[in-house]
Amino acid sequence: MDLLNKNPLFLSSLEINGPLVVAEFELFGITLRLTESVTVQWVIMLILGTLFFILGRNLKVKPEGKRQAFAEMVVTFFTGTVKDTMGGGYRRYSPYIGTLFCFSLFLSLSGLMGFRPPTSDISVILAWGVITFILVQRNRFKTGRLWGGLKSYTDPIPVMLPMNIVGELANPLSQSFRHYGNILGGLIIGSIVYWALGNFALVVPAVLSIYFDIFGAVVHAFIFSTLTMVYVAGADCGE
Amino acid sequence: MGGISSEAFVLGAEVIGAGIAMIAGIGQGIGQGFCGGKAVEAIGRQPEAGGTITRTMIVGDAIAETTGIYSFVFAMLCMFLHPFANALTNR
């Protein structure tokens, strides 16, 4: 558009784009784009995998080094949180919750290394939201069997059925938009401040980065996993 | 409409729309302030439960924040992607 390119105020020198496309290839007639979000996720997966492999290797009954103490601290934290939030019967969810938290945290923190954080890409977060949705439905039909699961949609009165269905579908959307919007918002505000200060960008971007990149990353990783726990445990329709 | 092109009008309207969308921040601010205030009250009354209260408060804050984030995403969409101005030119 001609007018957009000529706009002298902000549009010509400040560009907000989607994630960088690293490679493009065709598969069965569909163009697949390999974006920066996916490649950064691979790197983080590799880092986390190596880290936890090293942490979990040759464990002793009596902890000797700091390595095992740290590993036990991490595991105890996640089992404790899952037990406090979801109740004792849901202990088997703690590996998933822990993975979700660490993965989300590391992905958001990768913004500090100069990457575009993959958590600012809606496709990445929406996939996690869909996983939460599947877990919720699974738990609903597992605890209540078929009839109890179907009946729980009509809580408390059958008139609420459409509202319950809309609410159920809105949960993954609101959960993922919250995380994505926060990280993307931090990214955009950061780039606007960098652009506005120009050559004098000294202290202000650092303060903003501490808030948006570090505090925001921890808080939103925590909130996403907490909401996953709350939704899954809330779908329990057994006694 | 002397001297103003329809593209410029739509662009201006989009930016004003982005500003109006951010009014949703009022609700978020009130919600978060209320949440924080209540948490301070609760900690004052029961300081030993401070950790749990803070954790719950942060989750509540984030939920109160949701509407604000929606409006922020929409405002950024209007400001930088120009969906309506693009629709006008590609018509």
GROMACS .gro file of N, CA, C and O in nm, chain A residues 154-222:
model
  276
  154THR      N    1  -2.414  -3.039   3.148
  154THR     CA    2  -2.541  -2.974   3.179
  154THR      C    3  -2.544  -2.924   3.322
  154THR      O    4  -2.650  -2.902   3.377
  155ASP      N    5  -2.428  -2.907   3.384
  155ASP     CA    6  -2.422  -2.854   3.521
  155ASP      C    7  -2.452  -2.706   3.521
  155ASP      O    8  -2.401  -2.636   3.435
  156PRO      N    9  -2.519  -2.648   3.613
  156PRO     CA   10  -2.600  -2.713   3.716
  156PRO      C   11  -2.740  -2.748   3.666
  156PRO      O   12  -2.804  -2.833   3.724
  157ILE      N   13  -2.787  -2.677   3.559
  157ILE     CA   14  -2.919  -2.709   3.506
  157ILE      C   15  -2.904  -2.730   3.355
  157ILE      O   16  -2.813  -2.675   3.294
  158PRO      N   17  -2.989  -2.810   3.291
  158PRO     CA   18  -2.972  -2.841   3.149
  158PRO      C   19  -2.974  -2.718   3.057
  158PRO      O   20  -2.917  -2.723   2.948
  159VAL      N   21  -3.034  -2.605   3.102
  159VAL     CA   22  -3.036  -2.485   3.019
  159VAL      C   23  -2.895  -2.433   2.994
  159VAL      O   24  -2.867  -2.367   2.893
  160MET      N   25  -2.803  -2.465   3.084
  160MET     CA   26  -2.666  -2.413   3.074
  160MET      C   27  -2.582  -2.484   2.968
  160MET      O   28  -2.467  -2.448   2.949
  161LEU      N   29  -2.640  -2.583   2.899
  161LEU     CA   30  -2.560  -2.663   2.805
  161LEU      C   31  -2.486  -2.580   2.700
  161LEU      O   32  -2.364  -2.596   2.685
  162PRO      N   33  -2.553  -2.488   2.627
  162PRO     CA   34  -2.477  -2.411   2.527
  162PRO      C   35  -2.367  -2.326   2.588
  162PRO      O   36  -2.255  -2.321   2.535
  163MET      N   37  -2.398  -2.266   2.704
  163MET     CA   38  -2.298  -2.182   2.771
  163MET      C   39  -2.177  -2.265   2.812
  163MET      O   40  -2.063  -2.221   2.798
  164ASN      N   41  -2.204  -2.386   2.863
  164ASN     CA   42  -2.094  -2.472   2.906
  164ASN      C   43  -2.007  -2.511   2.788
  164ASN      O   44  -1.884  -2.515   2.800
  165ILE      N   45  -2.070  -2.540   2.673
  165ILE     CA   46  -1.991  -2.580   2.557
  165ILE      C   47  -1.904  -2.465   2.508
  165ILE      O   48  -1.785  -2.481   2.481
  166VAL      N   49  -1.965  -2.343   2.502
  166VAL     CA   50  -1.888  -2.227   2.459
  166VAL      C   51  -1.772  -2.201   2.556
  166VAL      O   52  -1.658  -2.177   2.516
  167GLY      N   53  -1.803  -2.212   2.686
  167GLY     CA   54  -1.699  -2.189   2.785
  167GLY      C   55  -1.586  -2.290   2.774
  167GLY      O   56  -1.468  -2.256   2.785
  168GLU      N   57  -1.624  -2.415   2.746
  168GLU     CA   58  -1.525  -2.522   2.732
  168GLU      C   59  -1.433  -2.494   2.613
  168GLU      O   60  -1.312  -2.513   2.619
  169LEU      N   61  -1.493  -2.445   2.502
  169LEU     CA   62  -1.412  -2.416   2.384
  169LEU      C   63  -1.331  -2.288   2.402
  169LEU      O   64  -1.225  -2.272   2.339
  170ALA      N   65  -1.379  -2.197   2.486
  170ALA     CA   66  -1.309  -2.070   2.504
  170ALA      C   67  -1.187  -2.085   2.594
  170ALA      O   68  -1.094  -2.004   2.585
  171ASN      N   69  -1.188  -2.188   2.681
  171ASN     CA   70  -1.076  -2.205   2.774
  171ASN      C   71  -0.940  -2.211   2.707
  171ASN      O   72  -0.852  -2.132   2.742
  172PRO      N   73  -0.917  -2.303   2.610
  172PRO     CA   74  -0.785  -2.306   2.548
  172PRO      C   75  -0.751  -2.176   2.477
  172PRO      O   76  -0.635  -2.132   2.481
  173LEU      N   77  -0.852  -2.111   2.416
  173LEU     CA   78  -0.826  -1.985   2.346
  173LEU      C   79  -0.780  -1.877   2.443
  173LEU      O   80  -0.679  -1.811   2.420
  174SER      N   81  -0.857  -1.861   2.554
  174SER     CA   82  -0.821  -1.753   2.646
  174SER      C   83  -0.688  -1.781   2.712
  174SER      O   84  -0.605  -1.691   2.728
  175GLN      N   85  -0.665  -1.910   2.744
  175GLN     CA   86  -0.539  -1.947   2.808
  175GLN      C   87  -0.420  -1.918   2.718
  175GLN      O   88  -0.319  -1.862   2.760
  176SER      N   89  -0.434  -1.953   2.589
  176SER     CA   90  -0.319  -1.932   2.501
  176SER      C   91  -0.304  -1.785   2.463
  176SER      O   92  -0.192  -1.736   2.452
  177PHE      N   93  -0.418  -1.714   2.446
  177PHE     CA   94  -0.406  -1.572   2.411
  177PHE      C   95  -0.341  -1.493   2.524
  177PHE      O   96  -0.270  -1.397   2.498
  178ARG      N   97  -0.367  -1.536   2.648
  178ARG     CA   98  -0.309  -1.464   2.761
  178ARG      C   99  -0.156  -1.473   2.757
  178ARG      O  100  -0.087  -1.372   2.764
  179HIS      N  101  -0.106  -1.595   2.742
  179HIS     CA  102   0.038  -1.614   2.740
  179HIS      C  103   0.102  -1.545   2.619
  179HIS      O  104   0.195  -1.466   2.632
  180TYR      N  105   0.043  -1.573   2.503
  180TYR     CA  106   0.099  -1.520   2.379
  180TYR      C  107   0.095  -1.367   2.376
  180TYR      O  108   0.192  -1.301   2.342
  181GLY      N  109  -0.022  -1.312   2.420
  181GLY     CA  110  -0.037  -1.167   2.418
  181GLY      C  111   0.061  -1.098   2.508
  181GLY      O  112   0.115  -0.993   2.473
  182ASN      N  113   0.087  -1.158   2.625
  182ASN     CA  114   0.182  -1.096   2.717
  182ASN      C  115   0.322  -1.094   2.660
  182ASN      O  116   0.390  -0.991   2.665
  183ILE      N  117   0.368  -1.208   2.608
  183ILE     CA  118   0.505  -1.214   2.558
  183ILE      C  119   0.519  -1.126   2.434
  183ILE      O  120   0.615  -1.049   2.419
  184LEU      N  121   0.418  -1.133   2.344
  184LEU     CA  122   0.423  -1.050   2.223
  184LEU      C  123   0.416  -0.902   2.260
  184LEU      O  124   0.487  -0.820   2.200
  185GLY      N  125   0.332  -0.869   2.360
  185GLY     CA  126   0.322  -0.731   2.403
  185GLY      C  127   0.456  -0.679   2.453
  185GLY      O  128   0.497  -0.568   2.417
  186GLY      N  129   0.525  -0.760   2.534
  186GLY     CA  130   0.656  -0.720   2.582
  186GLY      C  131   0.752  -0.698   2.467
  186GLY      O  132   0.828  -0.600   2.464
  187LEU      N  133   0.745  -0.788   2.369
  187LEU     CA  134   0.833  -0.779   2.251
  187LEU      C  135   0.807  -0.649   2.175
  187LEU      O  136   0.901  -0.575   2.141
  188ILE      N  137   0.678  -0.619   2.151
  188ILE     CA  138   0.644  -0.500   2.072
  188ILE      C  139   0.680  -0.373   2.148
  188ILE      O  140   0.740  -0.281   2.092
  189ILE      N  141   0.648  -0.371   2.279
  189ILE     CA  142   0.680  -0.252   2.357
  189ILE      C  143   0.832  -0.233   2.360
  189ILE      O  144   0.882  -0.121   2.345
  190GLY      N  145   0.906  -0.344   2.376
  190GLY     CA  146   1.051  -0.335   2.373
  190GLY      C  147   1.102  -0.276   2.244
  190GLY      O  148   1.186  -0.184   2.244
  191SER      N  149   1.048  -0.325   2.131
  191SER     CA  150   1.102  -0.272   2.004
  191SER      C  151   1.059  -0.128   1.982
  191SER      O  152   1.136  -0.050   1.925
  192ILE      N  153   0.938  -0.089   2.031
  192ILE     CA  154   0.897   0.051   2.016
  192ILE      C  155   0.990   0.141   2.098
  192ILE      O  156   1.032   0.247   2.051
  193VAL      N  157   1.025   0.096   2.220
  193VAL     CA  158   1.112   0.178   2.305
  193VAL      C  159   1.250   0.190   2.242
  193VAL      O  160   1.309   0.299   2.236
  194TYR      N  161   1.302   0.077   2.190
  194TYR     CA  162   1.434   0.082   2.124
  194TYR      C  163   1.430   0.179   2.007
  194TYR      O  164   1.521   0.260   1.987
  195TRP      N  165   1.321   0.173   1.929
  195TRP     CA  166   1.309   0.256   1.811
  195TRP      C  167   1.295   0.402   1.851
  195TRP      O  168   1.357   0.491   1.791
  196ALA      N  169   1.217   0.429   1.958
  196ALA     CA  170   1.191   0.567   1.997
  196ALA      C  171   1.315   0.632   2.055
  196ALA      O  172   1.340   0.750   2.034
  197LEU      N  173   1.395   0.554   2.131
  197LEU     CA  174   1.513   0.613   2.193
  197LEU      C  175   1.630   0.624   2.096
  197LEU      O  176   1.721   0.703   2.118
  198GLY      N  177   1.629   0.543   1.992
  198GLY     CA  178   1.734   0.552   1.891
  198GLY      C  179   1.871   0.524   1.949
  198GLY      O  180   1.893   0.417   2.008
  199ASN      N  181   1.962   0.620   1.942
  199ASN     CA  182   2.097   0.597   1.988
  199ASN      C  183   2.113   0.615   2.139
  199ASN      O  184   2.219   0.590   2.193
  200PHE      N  185   2.005   0.659   2.206
  200PHE     CA  186   2.016   0.683   2.349
  200PHE      C  187   1.954   0.571   2.431
  200PHE      O  188   1.921   0.589   2.547
  201ALA      N  189   1.936   0.455   2.368
  201ALA     CA  190   1.873   0.343   2.437
  201ALA      C  191   1.971   0.282   2.536
  201ALA      O  192   2.047   0.191   2.503
  202LEU      N  193   1.973   0.334   2.658
  202LEU     CA  194   2.072   0.285   2.755
  202LEU      C  195   2.009   0.205   2.869
  202LEU      O  196   2.025   0.084   2.877
  203VAL      N  197   1.935   0.270   2.959
  203VAL     CA  198   1.890   0.203   3.081
  203VAL      C  199   1.746   0.156   3.069
  203VAL      O  200   1.711   0.047   3.114
  204VAL      N  201   1.663   0.237   3.003
  204VAL     CA  202   1.519   0.208   3.000
  204VAL      C  203   1.489   0.071   2.939
  204VAL      O  204   1.411  -0.006   2.996
  205PRO      N  205   1.550   0.033   2.824
  205PRO     CA  206   1.519  -0.099   2.769
  205PRO      C  207   1.558  -0.212   2.862
  205PRO      O  208   1.491  -0.316   2.866
  206ALA      N  209   1.664  -0.192   2.941
  206ALA     CA  210   1.708  -0.298   3.033
  206ALA      C  211   1.603  -0.321   3.141
  206ALA      O  212   1.569  -0.435   3.174
  207VAL      N  213   1.549  -0.210   3.195
  207VAL     CA  214   1.447  -0.222   3.299
  207VAL      C  215   1.323  -0.292   3.243
  207VAL      O  216   1.267  -0.384   3.303
  208LEU      N  217   1.283  -0.248   3.123
  208LEU     CA  218   1.167  -0.310   3.059
  208LEU      C  219   1.192  -0.457   3.034
  208LEU      O  220   1.103  -0.540   3.050
  209SER      N  221   1.315  -0.491   2.995
  209SER     CA  222   1.348  -0.629   2.965
  209SER      C  223   1.341  -0.715   3.090
  209SER      O  224   1.294  -0.829   3.084
  210ILE      N  225   1.387  -0.659   3.204
  210ILE     CA  226   1.378  -0.736   3.329
  210ILE      C  227   1.233  -0.767   3.359
  210ILE      O  228   1.196  -0.879   3.394
  211TYR      N  229   1.146  -0.665   3.340
  211TYR     CA  230   1.005  -0.688   3.370
  211TYR      C  231   0.942  -0.785   3.269
  211TYR      O  232   0.885  -0.887   3.308
  212PHE      N  233   0.953  -0.755   3.141
  212PHE     CA  234   0.878  -0.832   3.041
  212PHE      C  235   0.943  -0.967   3.014
  212PHE      O  236   0.874  -1.067   3.000
  213ASP      N  237   1.076  -0.970   3.002
  213ASP     CA  238   1.140  -1.094   2.961
  213ASP      C  239   1.159  -1.190   3.077
  213ASP      O  240   1.131  -1.309   3.063
  214ILE      N  241   1.207  -1.140   3.191
  214ILE     CA  242   1.239  -1.233   3.300
  214ILE      C  243   1.118  -1.256   3.389
  214ILE      O  244   1.069  -1.368   3.403
  215PHE      N  245   1.063  -1.145   3.445
  215PHE     CA  246   0.947  -1.160   3.534
  215PHE      C  247   0.828  -1.218   3.457
  215PHE      O  248   0.764  -1.314   3.502
  216GLY      N  249   0.802  -1.162   3.338
  216GLY     CA  250   0.690  -1.210   3.258
  216GLY      C  251   0.704  -1.356   3.221
  216GLY      O  252   0.608  -1.432   3.224
  217ALA      N  253   0.826  -1.396   3.185
  217ALA     CA  254   0.849  -1.535   3.146
  217ALA      C  255   0.816  -1.629   3.261
  217ALA      O  256   0.742  -1.727   3.242
  218VAL      N  257   0.868  -1.597   3.382
  218VAL     CA  258   0.845  -1.686   3.496
  218VAL      C  259   0.696  -1.689   3.531
  218VAL      O  260   0.635  -1.796   3.545
  219VAL      N  261   0.636  -1.569   3.540
  219VAL     CA  262   0.497  -1.561   3.583
  219VAL      C  263   0.406  -1.633   3.484
  219VAL      O  264   0.317  -1.708   3.523
  220HIS      N  265   0.431  -1.614   3.354
  220HIS     CA  266   0.336  -1.674   3.260
  220HIS      C  267   0.359  -1.822   3.239
  220HIS      O  268   0.261  -1.894   3.213
  221ALA      N  269   0.483  -1.868   3.257
  221ALA     CA  270   0.503  -2.013   3.258
  221ALA      C  271   0.427  -2.073   3.376
  221ALA      O  272   0.358  -2.175   3.362
  222PHE      N  273   0.437  -2.007   3.492
  222PHE     CA  274   0.369  -2.056   3.612
  222PHE      C  275   0.219  -2.054   3.594
  222PHE      O  276   0.149  -2.151   3.628
   0.00000   0.00000   0.00000
